[in-house]
Tab-separated table of C-alpha atoms in Angstrom:
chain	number	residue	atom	x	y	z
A	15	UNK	CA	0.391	-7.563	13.429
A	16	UNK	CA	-1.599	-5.993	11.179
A	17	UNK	CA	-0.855	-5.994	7.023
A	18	UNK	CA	-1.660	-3.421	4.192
A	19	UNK	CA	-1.023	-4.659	0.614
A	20	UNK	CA	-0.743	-1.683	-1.434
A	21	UNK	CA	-0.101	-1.403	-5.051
A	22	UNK	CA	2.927	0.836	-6.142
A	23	UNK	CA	4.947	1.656	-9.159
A	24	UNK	CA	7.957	1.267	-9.581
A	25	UNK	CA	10.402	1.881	-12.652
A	26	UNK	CA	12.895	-0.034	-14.054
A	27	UNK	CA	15.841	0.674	-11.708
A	28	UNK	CA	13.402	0.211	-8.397
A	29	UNK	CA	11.847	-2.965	-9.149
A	30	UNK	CA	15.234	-4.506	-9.819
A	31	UNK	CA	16.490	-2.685	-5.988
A	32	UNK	CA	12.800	-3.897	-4.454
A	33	UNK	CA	13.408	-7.396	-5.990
A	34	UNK	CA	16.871	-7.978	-4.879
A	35	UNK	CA	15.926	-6.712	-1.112
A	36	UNK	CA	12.566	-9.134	-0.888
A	37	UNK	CA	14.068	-12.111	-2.998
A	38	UNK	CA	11.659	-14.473	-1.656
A	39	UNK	CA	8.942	-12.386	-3.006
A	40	UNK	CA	9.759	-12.304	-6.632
A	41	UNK	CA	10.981	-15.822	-7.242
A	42	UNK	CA	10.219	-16.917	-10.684
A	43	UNK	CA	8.128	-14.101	-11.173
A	44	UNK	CA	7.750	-11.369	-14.275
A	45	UNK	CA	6.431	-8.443	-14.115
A	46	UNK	CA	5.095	-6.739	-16.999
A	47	UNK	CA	5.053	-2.987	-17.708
A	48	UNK	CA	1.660	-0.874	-18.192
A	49	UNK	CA	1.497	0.289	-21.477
A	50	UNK	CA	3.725	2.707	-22.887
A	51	UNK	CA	1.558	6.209	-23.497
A	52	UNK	CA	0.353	6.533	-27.312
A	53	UNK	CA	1.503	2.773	-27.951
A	54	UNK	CA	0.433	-1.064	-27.174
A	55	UNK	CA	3.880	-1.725	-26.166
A	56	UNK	CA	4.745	-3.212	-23.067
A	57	UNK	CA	8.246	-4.870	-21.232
A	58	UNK	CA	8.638	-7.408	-19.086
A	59	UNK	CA	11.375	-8.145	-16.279
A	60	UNK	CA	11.828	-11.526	-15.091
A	61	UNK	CA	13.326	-13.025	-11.747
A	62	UNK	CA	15.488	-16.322	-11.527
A	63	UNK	CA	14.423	-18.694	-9.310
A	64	UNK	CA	15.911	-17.801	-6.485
A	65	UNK	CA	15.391	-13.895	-6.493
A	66	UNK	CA	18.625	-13.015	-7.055
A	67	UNK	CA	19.279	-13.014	-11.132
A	68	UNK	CA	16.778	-10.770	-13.480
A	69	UNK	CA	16.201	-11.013	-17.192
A	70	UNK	CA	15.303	-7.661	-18.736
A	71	UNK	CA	13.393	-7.626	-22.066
A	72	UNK	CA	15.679	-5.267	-24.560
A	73	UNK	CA	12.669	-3.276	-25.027
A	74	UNK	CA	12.507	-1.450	-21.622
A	75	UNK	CA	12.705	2.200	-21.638
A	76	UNK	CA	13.326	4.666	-18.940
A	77	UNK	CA	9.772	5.290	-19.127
A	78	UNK	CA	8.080	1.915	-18.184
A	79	UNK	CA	6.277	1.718	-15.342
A	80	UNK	CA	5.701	-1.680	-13.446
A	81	UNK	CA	3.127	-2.024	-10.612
A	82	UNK	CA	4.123	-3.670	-7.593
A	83	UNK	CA	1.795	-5.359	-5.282
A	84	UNK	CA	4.149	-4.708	-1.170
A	85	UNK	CA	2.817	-6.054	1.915
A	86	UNK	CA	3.757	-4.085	4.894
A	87	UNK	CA	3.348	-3.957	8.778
A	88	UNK	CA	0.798	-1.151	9.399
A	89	UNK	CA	1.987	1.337	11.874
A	90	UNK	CA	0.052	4.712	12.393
A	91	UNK	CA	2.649	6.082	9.536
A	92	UNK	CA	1.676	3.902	6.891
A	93	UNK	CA	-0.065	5.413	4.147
A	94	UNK	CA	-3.476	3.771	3.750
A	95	UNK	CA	-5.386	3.446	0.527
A	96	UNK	CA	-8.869	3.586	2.115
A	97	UNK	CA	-8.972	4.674	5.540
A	98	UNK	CA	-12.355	4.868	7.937
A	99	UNK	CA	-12.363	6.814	10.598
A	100	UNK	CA	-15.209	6.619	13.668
A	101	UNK	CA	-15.430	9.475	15.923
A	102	UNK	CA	-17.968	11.450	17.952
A	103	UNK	CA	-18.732	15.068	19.079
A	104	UNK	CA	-17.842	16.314	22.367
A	105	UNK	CA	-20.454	15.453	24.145
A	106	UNK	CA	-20.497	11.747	22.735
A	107	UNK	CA	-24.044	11.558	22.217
A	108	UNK	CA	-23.440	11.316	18.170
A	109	UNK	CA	-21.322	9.044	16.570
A	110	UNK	CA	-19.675	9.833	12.546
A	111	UNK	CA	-17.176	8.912	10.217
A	112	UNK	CA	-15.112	9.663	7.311
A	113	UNK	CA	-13.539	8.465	4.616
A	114	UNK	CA	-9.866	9.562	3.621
A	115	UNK	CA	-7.999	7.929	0.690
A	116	UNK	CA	-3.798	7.632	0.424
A	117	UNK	CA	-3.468	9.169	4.576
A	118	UNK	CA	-1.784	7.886	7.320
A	119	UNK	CA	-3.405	7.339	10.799
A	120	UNK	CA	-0.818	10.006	11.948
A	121	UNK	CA	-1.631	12.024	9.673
A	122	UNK	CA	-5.535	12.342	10.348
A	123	UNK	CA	-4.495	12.541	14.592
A	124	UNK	CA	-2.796	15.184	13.790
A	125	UNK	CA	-5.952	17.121	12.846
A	126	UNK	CA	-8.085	15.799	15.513
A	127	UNK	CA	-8.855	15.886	19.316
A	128	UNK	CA	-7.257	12.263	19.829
A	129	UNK	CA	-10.076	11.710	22.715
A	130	UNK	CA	-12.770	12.016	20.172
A	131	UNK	CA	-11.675	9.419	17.499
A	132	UNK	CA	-12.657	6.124	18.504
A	133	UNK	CA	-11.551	3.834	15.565
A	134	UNK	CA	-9.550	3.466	12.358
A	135	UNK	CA	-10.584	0.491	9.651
A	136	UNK	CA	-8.909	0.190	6.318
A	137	UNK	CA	-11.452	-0.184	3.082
A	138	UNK	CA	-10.419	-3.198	1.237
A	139	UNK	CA	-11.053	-2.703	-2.493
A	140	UNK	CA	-14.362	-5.401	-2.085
A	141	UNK	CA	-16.061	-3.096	0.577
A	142	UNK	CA	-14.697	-4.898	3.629
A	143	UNK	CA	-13.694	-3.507	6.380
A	144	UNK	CA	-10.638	-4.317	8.822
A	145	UNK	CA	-10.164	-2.796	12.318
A	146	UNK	CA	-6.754	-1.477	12.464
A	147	UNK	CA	-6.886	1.454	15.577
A	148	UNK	CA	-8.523	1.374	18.794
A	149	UNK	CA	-8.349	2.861	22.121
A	150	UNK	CA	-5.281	4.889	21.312
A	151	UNK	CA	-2.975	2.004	19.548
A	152	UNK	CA	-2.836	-0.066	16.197
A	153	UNK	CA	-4.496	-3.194	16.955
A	154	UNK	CA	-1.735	-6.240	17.885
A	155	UNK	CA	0.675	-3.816	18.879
């Protein structure tokens, strides 16, 4: 199967929920807040070493925002950062693509004459491009 990693915040109350559900994921680690708007401020949450204790800095506000690097199973729902898509016209005699940023697979068929689209790749943030959907399906499926 095929994996996205995708960057997301979180606050306060959903890292500690997204930490506690993928314990093997945030082991030891801390995660430190972007900066507070206006300030230089930051907080920082830390994991035990088994996933399933946290230490919260006293200075964490409603407010902070911590980004999350998730790895997920890519299904034609998932929302993709950088999606490619590789069609042609009716005819097939011309081949084109497009670029869509934070859309699903889904969401693009849904727009499309499914007979026309020939493959999906996702953009990695280097340039690099991974097949994902061909001939109707999500690749490994």
């Amino acid at each position: 199967m095929q994996k996205v990693v995708t960057k997301k915040e979180m606050t306060l109350p959903e890292l500690i929920e997204w930490g506690f559900n993928n314990t093997k994921k945030v082991e030891s680690k801390t995660f430190i807040s972007e900066t507070r708007l206006g300030t230089m401020e930051r907080s920082s949450v830390q994991f035990s070493t088994d996933g399933h204790g946290v230490r919260i800095d006293e200075g964490v506000t409603d407010k902070d925002i911590f980004i999350v690097e998730t790895e997920e199973v890519i299904s034609e729902n998932t929302v993709i950062p950088v999606l490619l898509q590789v069609y042609t016209n009716f005819t097939e005699t011309n081949t084109y693509s497009e670029i869509y940023e934070n859309t699903s697979i889904k969401e693009v068929l849904d727009d499309e004459v499914i007979s026309l689209v020939k493959t999906f790749h996702l953009v990695k943030e280097d340039g690099e491009h991974i097949l994902i959907w061909k001939n109707g399906k999500i690749i490994g499926e």
